[in-house]
Structure formats: structure tokens, C-alpha cells
Amino acid sequence: MTDLVHADHVTLRYGASEIFSDVSFTIEPHSFTSIVGPNGAGKTQLMRVIIGLVTPSAGVLLRNFTMHQIGYVPQRLYVHPALPVTVREFIQLYITPRGLWRSVALPTFDPKFSIDHLMNKPLGKLSGGQLQRVILATVLSTQPQILFLDEFSSGIDPQGQAELFGYLHRLHEQAGLTIIMISHDLDITSQYADQVLCLNKNLICHGRPRYVFTAENLEKMYGIPLTKLERHHHHD
Amino acid sequence: MLSFPFIQRALLVGCIIAITSAFLGVFVTLRNMSFYTDAIAHSALAGIALGLLLHLPPLWATILFCILLGLITAYVKQRSQVSTDTVIGVLFAGGIALGIVLISQLEGYRADLFSLLFGDILAVSWNDIIISAGLSIIIVLFLLATGKRLVLSTFSSDFSYVRGVNAKAIDYAFFVITALTIAVGIQSIGIVLITGLLIIPAATSRNLARSFKQLAFIAALVSVIATLGGITLSYYFNLPSGPTIILVSVALFMLSLLHHR
């Protein structure tokens, strides 16, 4: 099978500062990859390189997809609290970002998102969790084949998280959606991801969560012994 | 009042500029670019002086100078690590200083500084109106064609890029079109007050609108009411028209604060 992404000794620098270096991995189509690592490890920038938003400073990154095939939920969107753009308008903007303003019929959204009652609400008036749901539903509405999520679930309560990841997992299993996410949540990563990339400036380890989430690797990645995390290893 | 041709011309050009600046102002406030509009407007003084020195028509000299400044600001913003506010601050001070230095070099020229600073909408000619109308059509067509991309890119340039929106190109185009609007508006409302016409109707509308469509519509309505009201008041009470228009806008803004969404 042709790789979806093939990274070969990829390095990214901004001026004198090195964001990450010598990173090599592959991502297969229809896989579920989770990028984990401490703050400042270069995860978001690695995702931007994979998407094609930034060109690596060294190394080769081959991608076997086009911009039209992807959906991207960035870590945060700048939404001013007084911004009078409704959820409906936001979704319409996203679906048809070109041409004149006119009403576009909206797709139906899975009840799991519970956003139907929010359609006429201004974006700036949504709670963090509601905004996250709206953004995910919007991004999925164009039926991407590859979904990029950058710390997506941070504003959502645990029950909502479980529901949405369950939903994403079904899309992954049944519709073959490829998911590449950045997460601080090693529980969710262990539960859903079939490949994990552990990043801390360099690629510390990669592979199936059950094999790579060892005490030794986690200590190397986070710089401190993480006894709690050993559980994941034993659970898997 | 309406029987006077200069009043008819003032009302007509006032409405044209009111609608154009209100539409643009909606995007200016959305993109937090109020300070930029102020800087371009004040730097336009240098454009006017340059036009007089080089014997170019002042309006076209102002337009070219403002567009050039817009391009420089967009370029520096994207290429430098200095914050946009700082870049604009440099532009603001540099532009106005250059304008005054150039004006001081104009031999025998007694600048009507008051009309430069505060505009003279009652003095516009039919030729001015035709030029303003032509340029306003270009500006409004640009906003209609790119409006959705302008809004989408305010959320995140990466997010919009994935949807085929080149935020950098949009940035350049928007800086230029804003500079053009300011240059067109200056002759009627002046250097100091044009920012008011861009910002106040949009800000008033933000207090009232519940959707983007409402935002644009209410801003244009507020702007037209302020302009017609301002010109009427200035006629009956013998007040300077530009400042009166802005005072009416401010009054409408205050009223909008009373409205609880």
C-alpha cells in the first residue's frame, strides 16, 4: 500500500531556533495516528509540515493527498466574543469560501454533535466545548478523507469527549477516515490510535501505543518518571 | 435646502462614501485594523503634499501614495517579526512628518490645512463625484467577491488556507483596498475624520447585529443616516459638515450601547 505520508529525516528551523529535527516516519491510509509529547515539543509545527502549511528546512516529506481531501481543526480559532457571525454563517463560509454571500443548504449533523439548536447563535457566544463541536462538525461536513486534529478535545467535558471520539472512531473504522491528531491524553491515544509518534524535538519513539508507551520512553519524552503512565503499558 | 446644487452633490457623494466606508469598516473592525486606517489617513498628508510639489492631481497622488503605503505595511507585516502595531506606528509618525516637511517646501503655498484635515464635502464637483462613484464600485465589488474569504481568514490563516484561501494574498489586497477607500474619502471628510466614518458605523452595528449579514446592513444604514443627518444639521445650524457627520455617528453609537443584545 502506498504511504499517505512519508517523512524522511525532516527538520524544521525558524531562524536560529530548531523546532524539531531528523524526524522520520510513515503514515498509512485509513490509519489513526496520535502525536504526543510535552509542550514545546514541536507537535503543532510537525502537523503543519505534514499538511503542507510549512516547508521543512531539511529532509524530505512526501504526501499522497491534496488540500481538498483534508479537514483541519487547529488548536484554536480567533473568535472575538462580540463577533456577530452565526454558526450557520460560519458553516456556510467554510463549505463555500468563494463567491457571493448566499444561503447554502446545510448538511444534516449527527446528533452526537448536538449543535442543531446553536445554528442562529453568534460564534462568539458559544462556550469552549460548543465551539469545538461546531468546528469539528463543520470540518467533517465536507467529508474529508484525512482529518487533522490539534488538541481538539481540550474544552469538552469527559462524557462529551468519549462520545465524540467514539463517533470519530466509527468514522475511522467504517468509512476509512484517516485521523492524525495531536493529544496530551495518553488514555485516548492508547484507546483509539493505532500508531503513536512521540515527539520531543526528535522522534523519541513510534509504533503501536502498547509497544511504545514504556516507562523508559515516557521518561525520555517528558523528562520525568511518569509512574501513572506505566498503567497504559500494562493495560494494553 | 435641496434646491442648492452644492447640497445635492454633497448628499450624493456623502451617501456613496458612507456606504463604501461602512462596508469596508465592517471588515476593518473584524480584522482589528482601526489603527492602520488612522495611520494611512494621516500619512495621506504626505501624498497630498507630494502631488502639489510634483504638480500631480492631488486626488490621484493621494491614492497612489496611500496604496504604496498599504503595500509597504502588508510587506513589512509579513516579513518582519516586529508587531503590526509597531510597524503602523512608524508609518503614522513618518507619514505625517514627511507631509509637514513637504508642505513647508511648497513656495508660496498657503495650505488650507483645515479643509485637508476635516474635508469639505460642500465643495465637491461633479467630476469628484464621478471619480468617487467609480472607485467605490471597485471597492464594493472587491468586498462582495472576497468578503467570505476575508471573514474566514480572520479565524486562522491555517484553517482558511486548507479551504483554498491564501491569507497572505488576501492581506495584501485588503491593505490596498483600505488605503484606496481612505484616499477617496479624504477629500469629503478629511484626514482626521475618515477613520471615524470607517469605524463608528461598524462599531455601532456590532452592538445591534446578530449575524454577519445584519452587521453589514446596519453599518451601511447607520453610516447613511449619519451622513444625511450631519449634512442637514450643518446646513441649518451653519456647522462644519465633516465633524457634524462624525458627531451624529457618535450619537448613534451611544444610542446603540443602550440596546442590550
Tab-separated table of C-alpha atoms in Angstrom:
chain	number	residue	atom	x	y	z
A	1	MET	CA	0.000	0.000	0.000
A	2	THR	CA	1.302	3.493	-0.835
A	3	ASP	CA	2.084	5.591	2.199
A	4	LEU	CA	-0.114	8.600	2.789
A	5	VAL	CA	2.772	10.485	4.351
A	6	HIS	CA	6.419	9.609	4.158
A	7	ALA	CA	8.797	11.724	6.253
A	8	ASP	CA	12.488	11.171	5.776
A	9	HIS	CA	14.872	12.961	8.189
A	10	VAL	CA	12.665	16.037	8.316
A	11	THR	CA	13.947	19.090	10.197
A	12	LEU	CA	12.247	22.419	10.826
A	13	ARG	CA	14.060	25.578	11.893
A	14	TYR	CA	12.860	29.138	12.334
A	15	GLY	CA	15.955	31.297	12.080
A	16	ALA	CA	18.389	30.019	14.674
A	17	SER	CA	15.859	28.032	16.681
A	18	GLU	CA	15.312	24.401	15.865
A	19	ILE	CA	11.686	23.336	16.215
A	20	PHE	CA	12.370	19.624	15.621
A	21	SER	CA	14.993	17.668	13.794
A	22	ASP	CA	15.677	14.442	11.962
A	23	VAL	CA	12.150	13.095	12.147
A	24	SER	CA	11.334	10.027	10.014
A	25	PHE	CA	8.061	8.093	9.925
A	26	THR	CA	5.292	6.958	7.615
A	27	ILE	CA	1.524	7.254	7.916
A	28	GLU	CA	-0.635	4.744	6.111
A	29	PRO	CA	-4.035	5.482	4.596
A	30	HIS	CA	-7.009	4.732	6.902
A	31	SER	CA	-4.778	4.750	9.994
A	32	PHE	CA	-5.282	6.582	13.285
A	33	THR	CA	-2.101	8.366	14.323
A	34	SER	CA	-1.590	10.312	17.516
A	35	ILE	CA	1.292	12.735	18.002
A	36	VAL	CA	2.184	13.070	21.676
A	37	GLY	CA	4.845	14.984	23.567
A	38	PRO	CA	5.347	17.777	26.099
A	39	ASN	CA	4.568	21.456	25.431
A	40	GLY	CA	7.040	22.999	23.020
A	41	ALA	CA	7.976	19.602	21.577
A	42	GLY	CA	7.149	20.787	18.036
A	43	LYS	CA	3.893	18.814	17.626
A	44	THR	CA	1.818	21.578	16.043
A	45	GLN	CA	4.656	22.526	13.707
A	46	LEU	CA	5.101	18.875	12.717
A	47	MET	CA	1.397	18.731	11.891
A	48	ARG	CA	1.718	21.941	9.844
A	49	VAL	CA	4.622	20.381	7.935
A	50	ILE	CA	2.607	17.208	7.281
A	51	ILE	CA	-0.351	19.252	5.993
A	52	GLY	CA	1.897	21.376	3.783
A	53	LEU	CA	1.434	24.703	5.579
A	54	VAL	CA	5.187	24.934	6.200
A	55	THR	CA	8.095	23.661	4.122
A	56	PRO	CA	10.677	21.672	6.085
A	57	SER	CA	14.158	23.211	6.403
A	58	ALA	CA	15.806	19.863	5.661
A	59	GLY	CA	14.780	16.329	4.759
A	60	VAL	CA	12.010	15.125	2.514
A	61	LEU	CA	8.314	14.931	3.209
A	62	LEU	CA	6.181	13.183	0.602
A	63	ARG	CA	2.433	13.454	0.883
A	64	ASN	CA	-0.012	11.467	-1.092
A	65	PHE	CA	-3.046	13.712	-0.706
A	66	THR	CA	-4.315	17.115	-1.792
A	67	MET	CA	-5.664	20.008	0.253
A	68	HIS	CA	-9.182	19.161	-0.961
A	69	GLN	CA	-9.057	15.800	0.766
A	70	ILE	CA	-8.307	17.052	4.248
A	71	GLY	CA	-10.075	18.576	7.209
A	72	TYR	CA	-8.071	20.519	9.778
A	73	VAL	CA	-9.152	21.522	13.258
A	74	PRO	CA	-6.420	23.857	14.539
A	75	GLN	CA	-5.587	24.243	18.220
A	76	ARG	CA	-7.561	27.456	18.370
A	77	LEU	CA	-9.526	29.804	16.183
A	78	TYR	CA	-9.590	33.509	16.908
A	79	VAL	CA	-13.218	34.193	17.704
A	80	HIS	CA	-13.892	37.582	19.262
A	81	PRO	CA	-16.643	37.410	21.916
A	82	ALA	CA	-18.542	40.198	20.118
A	83	LEU	CA	-18.214	38.618	16.684
A	84	PRO	CA	-21.679	38.554	15.117
A	85	VAL	CA	-21.111	35.623	12.760
A	86	THR	CA	-23.672	32.920	13.397
A	87	VAL	CA	-22.907	29.214	13.471
A	88	ARG	CA	-24.954	28.854	10.269
A	89	GLU	CA	-22.919	31.589	8.547
A	90	PHE	CA	-19.658	30.048	9.771
A	91	ILE	CA	-20.556	26.658	8.321
A	92	GLN	CA	-21.632	28.272	5.036
A	93	LEU	CA	-18.358	30.218	4.890
A	94	TYR	CA	-16.395	27.027	5.414
A	95	ILE	CA	-18.308	24.972	2.868
A	96	THR	CA	-18.167	27.654	0.145
A	97	PRO	CA	-15.374	30.105	0.945
A	98	ARG	CA	-15.563	31.677	-2.509
A	99	GLY	CA	-18.225	33.555	-4.408
A	100	LEU	CA	-21.007	35.782	-3.185
A	101	TRP	CA	-22.816	35.567	0.141
A	102	ARG	CA	-25.869	33.469	-0.318
A	103	SER	CA	-27.587	30.823	1.704
A	104	VAL	CA	-26.299	27.329	1.132
A	105	ALA	CA	-28.325	24.356	2.329
A	106	LEU	CA	-26.574	22.918	5.343
A	107	PRO	CA	-25.848	19.211	5.669
A	108	THR	CA	-27.514	17.311	8.486
A	109	PHE	CA	-25.331	16.841	11.512
A	110	ASP	CA	-25.118	13.736	13.650
A	111	PRO	CA	-26.994	14.190	16.949
A	112	LYS	CA	-23.689	13.377	18.693
A	113	PHE	CA	-22.543	16.924	17.903
A	114	SER	CA	-25.690	18.426	19.478
A	115	ILE	CA	-25.286	21.671	17.564
A	116	ASP	CA	-28.634	21.916	15.755
A	117	HIS	CA	-30.043	24.313	18.353
A	118	LEU	CA	-26.981	26.582	18.006
A	119	MET	CA	-27.383	27.476	14.322
A	120	ASN	CA	-28.595	31.063	14.837
A	121	LYS	CA	-26.269	31.793	17.738
A	122	PRO	CA	-23.259	34.065	17.185
A	123	LEU	CA	-19.972	32.135	17.329
A	124	GLY	CA	-18.621	34.497	19.985
A	125	LYS	CA	-21.424	33.492	22.360
A	126	LEU	CA	-20.638	29.765	22.331
A	127	SER	CA	-18.883	28.013	25.196
A	128	GLY	CA	-15.472	26.480	24.523
A	129	GLY	CA	-16.956	22.995	24.223
A	130	GLN	CA	-19.794	24.127	21.937
A	131	LEU	CA	-17.320	25.923	19.673
A	132	GLN	CA	-15.159	22.788	19.458
A	133	ARG	CA	-18.181	20.704	18.478
A	134	VAL	CA	-19.230	23.262	15.869
A	135	ILE	CA	-15.741	23.342	14.362
A	136	LEU	CA	-15.448	19.552	14.227
A	137	ALA	CA	-18.924	19.166	12.704
A	138	THR	CA	-18.129	21.903	10.177
A	139	VAL	CA	-14.823	20.366	9.163
A	140	LEU	CA	-16.399	16.913	8.819
A	141	SER	CA	-19.288	18.313	6.743
A	142	THR	CA	-17.076	18.491	3.641
A	143	GLN	CA	-16.415	14.754	4.074
A	144	PRO	CA	-12.621	14.846	4.255
A	145	GLN	CA	-10.665	11.635	3.781
A	146	ILE	CA	-7.988	12.735	6.224
A	147	LEU	CA	-8.753	14.557	9.447
A	148	PHE	CA	-6.133	16.572	11.337
A	149	LEU	CA	-6.958	17.421	14.944
A	150	ASP	CA	-4.688	19.647	17.021
A	151	GLU	CA	-5.517	19.134	20.718
A	152	PHE	CA	-9.109	19.044	19.720
A	153	SER	CA	-10.916	17.931	22.856
A	154	SER	CA	-9.440	20.349	25.409
A	155	GLY	CA	-12.653	22.327	26.011
A	156	ILE	CA	-15.033	19.365	26.080
A	157	ASP	CA	-16.193	17.520	29.204
A	158	PRO	CA	-15.131	13.860	29.619
A	159	GLN	CA	-18.513	12.446	28.621
A	160	GLY	CA	-18.636	14.653	25.501
A	161	GLN	CA	-15.072	13.643	24.677
A	162	ALA	CA	-15.916	9.962	24.930
A	163	GLU	CA	-18.950	10.459	22.651
A	164	LEU	CA	-17.060	12.414	20.024
A	165	PHE	CA	-14.047	10.112	19.985
A	166	GLY	CA	-16.433	7.167	19.763
A	167	TYR	CA	-18.021	8.855	16.752
A	168	LEU	CA	-14.639	9.595	15.148
A	169	HIS	CA	-13.553	6.039	15.795
A	170	ARG	CA	-16.625	4.736	13.960
A	171	LEU	CA	-15.870	7.054	11.006
A	172	HIS	CA	-12.352	5.680	11.068
A	173	GLU	CA	-13.429	2.041	11.256
A	174	GLN	CA	-16.458	2.151	8.957
A	175	ALA	CA	-15.751	4.936	6.448
A	176	GLY	CA	-11.972	4.555	6.443
A	177	LEU	CA	-11.327	8.107	7.666
A	178	THR	CA	-7.624	8.655	8.299
A	179	ILE	CA	-7.089	10.545	11.550
A	180	ILE	CA	-3.909	12.341	12.560
A	181	MET	CA	-4.219	14.030	15.918
A	182	ILE	CA	-2.146	15.817	18.499
A	183	SER	CA	-3.136	14.867	22.010
A	184	HIS	CA	-1.972	15.251	25.565
A	185	ASP	CA	-4.347	12.499	26.552
A	186	LEU	CA	-2.453	9.210	26.664
A	187	ASP	CA	-5.645	7.364	27.669
A	188	ILE	CA	-7.456	8.404	24.481
A	189	THR	CA	-4.320	7.755	22.442
A	190	SER	CA	-3.986	4.242	23.887
A	191	GLN	CA	-7.655	3.565	23.325
A	192	TYR	CA	-8.019	4.704	19.719
A	193	ALA	CA	-4.713	5.277	17.964
A	194	ASP	CA	-3.028	2.517	16.012
A	195	GLN	CA	0.168	4.494	15.664
A	196	VAL	CA	1.766	6.969	18.019
A	197	LEU	CA	4.569	9.430	17.238
A	198	CYS	CA	6.356	10.515	20.428
A	199	LEU	CA	7.966	13.866	19.768
A	200	ASN	CA	10.248	15.994	21.842
A	201	LYS	CA	12.348	17.907	19.318
A	202	ASN	CA	13.340	14.486	17.973
A	203	LEU	CA	11.171	11.477	17.387
A	204	ILE	CA	11.621	9.565	20.646
A	205	CYS	CA	9.646	6.546	19.508
A	206	HIS	CA	6.877	5.498	17.177
A	207	GLY	CA	4.668	2.483	16.707
A	208	ARG	CA	1.611	0.950	18.365
A	209	PRO	CA	0.768	2.581	21.717
A	210	ARG	CA	1.054	-0.740	23.576
A	211	TYR	CA	4.655	-1.166	22.432
A	212	VAL	CA	5.893	2.391	22.682
A	213	PHE	CA	4.289	3.603	25.910
A	214	THR	CA	7.003	2.126	28.082
A	215	ALA	CA	8.193	3.801	31.263
A	216	GLU	CA	11.556	4.344	29.637
A	217	ASN	CA	10.137	6.046	26.532
A	218	LEU	CA	7.747	8.203	28.531
A	219	GLU	CA	10.561	9.327	30.790
A	220	LYS	CA	12.679	10.165	27.747
A	221	MET	CA	9.816	12.116	26.218
A	222	TYR	CA	8.634	14.064	29.261
A	223	GLY	CA	11.940	14.237	31.114
A	224	ILE	CA	10.477	12.914	34.397
A	225	PRO	CA	9.476	9.436	35.555
A	226	LEU	CA	5.751	9.047	34.931
A	227	THR	CA	4.621	6.148	37.057
A	228	LYS	CA	0.938	6.839	36.330
A	229	LEU	CA	1.588	6.293	32.672
A	230	GLU	CA	3.010	2.845	33.197
A	231	ARG	CA	-0.590	1.761	33.629
A	232	HIS	CA	-1.174	2.248	29.917
A	233	HIS	CA	1.585	-0.157	29.145
A	234	HIS	CA	0.133	-2.823	31.439
A	235	HIS	CA	-3.459	-2.185	30.298
A	236	ASP	CA	-2.578	-2.754	26.664
B	1	MET	CA	-32.030	73.141	1.167
B	2	LEU	CA	-32.310	70.507	-1.534
B	3	SER	CA	-32.614	73.134	-4.258
B	4	PHE	CA	-28.937	74.056	-3.881
B	5	PRO	CA	-26.737	72.106	-6.306
B	6	PHE	CA	-23.825	72.004	-3.806
B	7	ILE	CA	-26.129	70.358	-1.242
B	8	GLN	CA	-27.342	67.831	-3.830
B	9	ARG	CA	-23.752	66.989	-4.697
B	10	ALA	CA	-22.795	66.752	-1.021
B	11	LEU	CA	-25.672	64.401	-0.218
B	12	LEU	CA	-24.899	62.209	-3.220
B	13	VAL	CA	-21.161	61.888	-2.608
B	14	GLY	CA	-21.832	61.585	1.121
B	15	CYS	CA	-24.073	58.569	0.598
B	16	ILE	CA	-21.596	56.937	-1.790
B	17	ILE	CA	-18.716	57.310	0.658
B	18	ALA	CA	-20.912	56.404	3.640
B	19	ILE	CA	-21.951	53.067	2.139
B	20	THR	CA	-18.467	52.190	0.866
B	21	SER	CA	-16.692	53.084	4.096
B	22	ALA	CA	-19.312	51.305	6.226
B	23	PHE	CA	-18.932	48.052	4.260
B	24	LEU	CA	-15.175	48.281	4.433
B	25	GLY	CA	-15.329	49.305	8.095
B	26	VAL	CA	-17.107	46.043	8.936
B	27	PHE	CA	-14.029	44.126	7.748
B	28	VAL	CA	-11.589	46.654	9.232
B	29	THR	CA	-13.059	46.163	12.712
B	30	LEU	CA	-13.278	42.401	12.223
B	31	ARG	CA	-9.560	42.320	11.385
B	32	ASN	CA	-8.599	44.764	14.190
B	33	MET	CA	-7.166	47.266	11.725
B	34	SER	CA	-8.575	50.535	13.094
B	35	PHE	CA	-5.120	51.900	13.902
B	36	TYR	CA	-3.954	51.118	10.376
B	37	THR	CA	-6.740	53.224	8.855
B	38	ASP	CA	-5.782	56.129	11.111
B	39	ALA	CA	-2.133	55.839	10.101
B	40	ILE	CA	-2.896	55.697	6.369
B	41	ALA	CA	-5.254	58.659	6.636
B	42	HIS	CA	-2.666	60.804	8.418
B	43	SER	CA	0.146	59.708	6.107
B	44	ALA	CA	-2.017	60.814	3.197
B	45	LEU	CA	-0.920	64.341	4.069
B	46	ALA	CA	2.450	63.444	2.544
B	47	GLY	CA	0.690	62.151	-0.588
B	48	ILE	CA	-1.248	65.397	-0.991
B	49	ALA	CA	1.915	67.476	-0.487
B	50	LEU	CA	3.842	65.298	-2.914
B	51	GLY	CA	1.108	65.786	-5.505
B	52	LEU	CA	1.309	69.574	-5.094
B	53	LEU	CA	5.134	69.536	-5.292
B	54	LEU	CA	5.176	67.388	-8.432
B	55	HIS	CA	2.143	69.137	-9.953
B	56	LEU	CA	0.066	65.966	-9.990
B	57	PRO	CA	-3.701	65.978	-9.378
B	58	PRO	CA	-3.965	65.787	-5.551
B	59	LEU	CA	-6.596	63.009	-5.544
B	60	TRP	CA	-4.540	60.650	-7.734
B	61	ALA	CA	-1.336	61.491	-5.899
B	62	THR	CA	-3.091	60.656	-2.607
B	63	ILE	CA	-4.489	57.404	-3.991
B	64	LEU	CA	-1.096	56.260	-5.315
B	65	PHE	CA	0.690	57.260	-2.122
B	66	CYS	CA	-1.860	55.530	0.141
B	67	ILE	CA	-1.766	52.341	-1.941
B	68	LEU	CA	2.034	52.358	-1.807
B	69	LEU	CA	1.898	52.712	1.976
B	70	GLY	CA	-0.633	49.885	2.157
B	71	LEU	CA	1.664	47.585	0.180
B	72	ILE	CA	4.674	48.530	2.334
B	73	THR	CA	2.733	47.865	5.549
B	74	ALA	CA	1.498	44.488	4.315
B	75	TYR	CA	5.023	43.545	3.207
B	76	VAL	CA	6.690	44.561	6.476
B	77	LYS	CA	3.926	42.882	8.479
B	78	GLN	CA	4.519	39.570	6.714
B	79	ARG	CA	8.316	39.739	6.520
B	80	SER	CA	9.288	41.192	9.861
B	81	GLN	CA	8.941	39.931	13.407
B	82	VAL	CA	8.022	43.433	14.600
B	83	SER	CA	4.372	43.638	15.672
B	84	THR	CA	1.903	45.128	13.201
B	85	ASP	CA	1.018	47.884	15.679
B	86	THR	CA	4.639	48.978	15.835
B	87	VAL	CA	5.016	48.959	12.042
B	88	ILE	CA	1.876	51.076	11.747
B	89	GLY	CA	3.108	53.431	14.497
B	90	VAL	CA	6.295	54.056	12.500
B	91	LEU	CA	4.218	54.620	9.372
B	92	PHE	CA	1.900	57.025	11.205
B	93	ALA	CA	4.670	59.249	12.571
B	94	GLY	CA	6.818	59.031	9.441
B	95	GLY	CA	3.931	59.834	7.102
B	96	ILE	CA	2.722	62.881	8.950
B	97	ALA	CA	6.264	64.213	9.480
B	98	LEU	CA	7.039	63.782	5.784
B	99	GLY	CA	3.777	65.534	4.904
B	100	ILE	CA	4.619	68.591	7.029
B	101	VAL	CA	8.213	68.734	5.735
B	102	LEU	CA	6.955	68.580	2.134
B	103	ILE	CA	4.287	71.225	2.738
B	104	SER	CA	6.959	73.532	4.234
B	105	GLN	CA	8.863	73.259	0.940
B	106	LEU	CA	5.932	74.451	-1.155
B	107	GLU	CA	6.900	78.015	-2.029
B	108	GLY	CA	4.085	80.478	-1.779
B	109	TYR	CA	1.606	77.704	-0.991
B	110	ARG	CA	-0.762	78.509	1.840
B	111	ALA	CA	-2.271	75.147	2.533
B	112	ASP	CA	-5.869	75.198	3.527
B	113	LEU	CA	-4.979	72.877	6.349
B	114	PHE	CA	-8.453	72.997	7.830
B	115	SER	CA	-10.083	71.577	4.694
B	116	LEU	CA	-7.310	68.969	4.359
B	117	LEU	CA	-7.770	67.847	7.939
B	118	PHE	CA	-11.542	67.981	8.110
B	119	GLY	CA	-12.618	67.788	4.455
B	120	ASP	CA	-15.093	69.958	2.599
B	121	ILE	CA	-17.990	67.907	1.360
B	122	LEU	CA	-19.865	71.030	0.234
B	123	ALA	CA	-17.105	71.849	-2.246
B	124	VAL	CA	-17.116	68.602	-4.258
B	125	SER	CA	-17.598	68.882	-8.020
B	126	TRP	CA	-19.483	66.545	-10.358
B	127	ASN	CA	-16.102	65.332	-11.538
B	128	ASP	CA	-15.195	64.384	-7.933
B	129	ILE	CA	-18.495	62.537	-7.624
B	130	ILE	CA	-17.901	60.520	-10.794
B	131	ILE	CA	-14.412	59.520	-9.615
B	132	SER	CA	-15.680	58.663	-6.109
B	133	ALA	CA	-18.554	56.626	-7.538
B	134	GLY	CA	-16.257	54.738	-9.927
B	135	LEU	CA	-13.732	53.880	-7.225
B	136	SER	CA	-16.483	52.998	-4.751
B	137	ILE	CA	-17.927	50.497	-7.216
B	138	ILE	CA	-14.490	48.842	-7.464
B	139	ILE	CA	-14.195	48.717	-3.667
B	140	VAL	CA	-17.691	47.295	-3.114
B	141	LEU	CA	-17.236	44.705	-5.891
B	142	PHE	CA	-13.949	43.646	-4.280
B	143	LEU	CA	-15.645	43.261	-0.891
B	144	LEU	CA	-18.514	41.270	-2.405
B	145	ALA	CA	-16.109	38.969	-4.241
B	146	THR	CA	-13.676	38.395	-1.359
B	147	GLY	CA	-15.869	39.054	1.700
B	148	LYS	CA	-16.235	35.397	2.646
B	149	ARG	CA	-12.504	34.811	2.379
B	150	LEU	CA	-11.832	37.967	4.381
B	151	VAL	CA	-14.015	36.679	7.208
B	152	LEU	CA	-12.773	33.068	7.089
B	153	SER	CA	-9.127	34.145	7.234
B	154	THR	CA	-9.738	36.157	10.422
B	155	PHE	CA	-10.333	32.887	12.316
B	156	SER	CA	-6.941	31.398	11.471
B	157	SER	CA	-4.786	31.654	8.370
B	158	ASP	CA	-4.005	27.902	8.510
B	159	PHE	CA	-7.668	26.997	8.846
B	160	SER	CA	-8.603	29.117	5.836
B	161	TYR	CA	-5.568	28.012	3.800
B	162	VAL	CA	-6.787	24.431	3.922
B	163	ARG	CA	-10.028	25.699	2.330
B	164	GLY	CA	-8.084	27.259	-0.535
B	165	VAL	CA	-7.909	30.775	0.907
B	166	ASN	CA	-4.495	32.404	0.580
B	167	ALA	CA	-4.480	34.609	3.676
B	168	LYS	CA	-1.311	36.438	2.596
B	169	ALA	CA	-2.733	37.474	-0.776
B	170	ILE	CA	-5.998	38.481	0.875
B	171	ASP	CA	-3.986	40.554	3.366
B	172	TYR	CA	-2.195	42.473	0.614
B	173	ALA	CA	-5.417	43.088	-1.305
B	174	PHE	CA	-7.211	44.267	1.817
B	175	PHE	CA	-4.446	46.674	2.838
B	176	VAL	CA	-4.551	48.176	-0.662
B	177	ILE	CA	-8.331	48.442	-0.895
B	178	THR	CA	-8.484	50.069	2.562
B	179	ALA	CA	-5.859	52.610	1.503
B	180	LEU	CA	-7.894	53.329	-1.643
B	181	THR	CA	-11.095	53.873	0.356
B	182	ILE	CA	-9.332	56.284	2.687
B	183	ALA	CA	-7.861	58.257	-0.206
B	184	VAL	CA	-11.293	58.559	-1.808
B	185	GLY	CA	-12.969	59.586	1.454
B	186	ILE	CA	-10.392	62.176	2.498
B	187	GLN	CA	-11.498	64.904	0.094
B	188	SER	CA	-15.003	64.913	1.538
B	189	ILE	CA	-14.474	64.132	5.183
B	190	GLY	CA	-10.796	64.921	5.728
B	191	ILE	CA	-7.721	63.222	7.092
B	192	VAL	CA	-8.721	63.327	10.738
B	193	LEU	CA	-12.307	62.183	10.389
B	194	ILE	CA	-12.250	59.482	7.686
B	195	THR	CA	-11.319	56.870	10.293
B	196	GLY	CA	-14.488	57.811	12.161
B	197	LEU	CA	-16.618	57.042	9.139
B	198	LEU	CA	-14.882	53.677	8.740
B	199	ILE	CA	-15.016	52.595	12.368
B	200	ILE	CA	-18.055	54.166	14.065
B	201	PRO	CA	-20.879	52.740	11.887
B	202	ALA	CA	-19.298	49.252	12.055
B	203	ALA	CA	-18.880	49.559	15.826
B	204	THR	CA	-22.489	50.749	16.184
B	205	SER	CA	-23.660	47.822	14.104
B	206	ARG	CA	-21.709	45.382	16.269
B	207	ASN	CA	-23.827	46.482	19.209
B	208	LEU	CA	-27.009	45.636	17.341
B	209	ALA	CA	-26.352	42.879	14.792
B	210	ARG	CA	-26.892	39.213	15.453
B	211	SER	CA	-25.445	37.907	12.188
B	212	PHE	CA	-22.859	38.978	9.649
B	213	LYS	CA	-25.470	39.997	7.110
B	214	GLN	CA	-27.134	42.222	9.698
B	215	LEU	CA	-23.726	43.615	10.614
B	216	ALA	CA	-23.053	44.835	7.068
B	217	PHE	CA	-26.593	46.109	6.500
B	218	ILE	CA	-26.902	48.026	9.786
B	219	ALA	CA	-23.424	49.560	9.369
B	220	ALA	CA	-24.372	50.925	5.933
B	221	LEU	CA	-27.716	52.212	7.250
B	222	VAL	CA	-26.114	53.933	10.254
B	223	SER	CA	-23.484	55.478	8.017
B	224	VAL	CA	-26.052	56.874	5.549
B	225	ILE	CA	-28.265	58.232	8.356
B	226	ALA	CA	-25.252	59.917	9.975
B	227	THR	CA	-24.143	61.447	6.683
B	228	LEU	CA	-27.580	62.756	5.653
B	229	GLY	CA	-28.292	63.921	9.216
B	230	GLY	CA	-24.868	65.546	9.536
B	231	ILE	CA	-25.145	67.465	6.264
B	232	THR	CA	-28.687	68.626	7.133
B	233	LEU	CA	-27.662	69.810	10.598
B	234	SER	CA	-24.583	71.529	9.236
B	235	TYR	CA	-26.767	73.393	6.716
B	236	TYR	CA	-29.378	74.628	9.204
B	237	PHE	CA	-27.011	75.440	12.076
B	238	ASN	CA	-24.081	76.613	9.944
B	239	LEU	CA	-21.696	73.958	11.288
B	240	PRO	CA	-18.693	72.355	9.547
B	241	SER	CA	-20.173	69.339	7.714
B	242	GLY	CA	-17.450	66.664	8.224
B	243	PRO	CA	-17.277	66.995	12.019
B	244	THR	CA	-21.088	67.189	12.223
B	245	ILE	CA	-21.390	63.882	10.331
B	246	ILE	CA	-18.979	62.263	12.790
B	247	LEU	CA	-20.826	63.737	15.793
B	248	VAL	CA	-24.104	62.257	14.527
B	249	SER	CA	-22.320	58.875	14.104
B	250	VAL	CA	-21.032	59.094	17.663
B	251	ALA	CA	-24.545	59.887	18.912
B	252	LEU	CA	-25.908	56.823	17.074
B	253	PHE	CA	-23.108	54.727	18.565
B	254	MET	CA	-24.056	55.919	22.061
B	255	LEU	CA	-27.679	55.023	21.397
B	256	SER	CA	-26.634	51.542	20.240
B	257	LEU	CA	-24.896	50.991	23.579
B	258	LEU	CA	-28.304	51.229	25.262
B	259	HIS	CA	-29.528	48.297	23.254
B	260	HIS	CA	-28.966	45.020	25.059
B	261	ARG	CA	-28.475	42.065	22.838
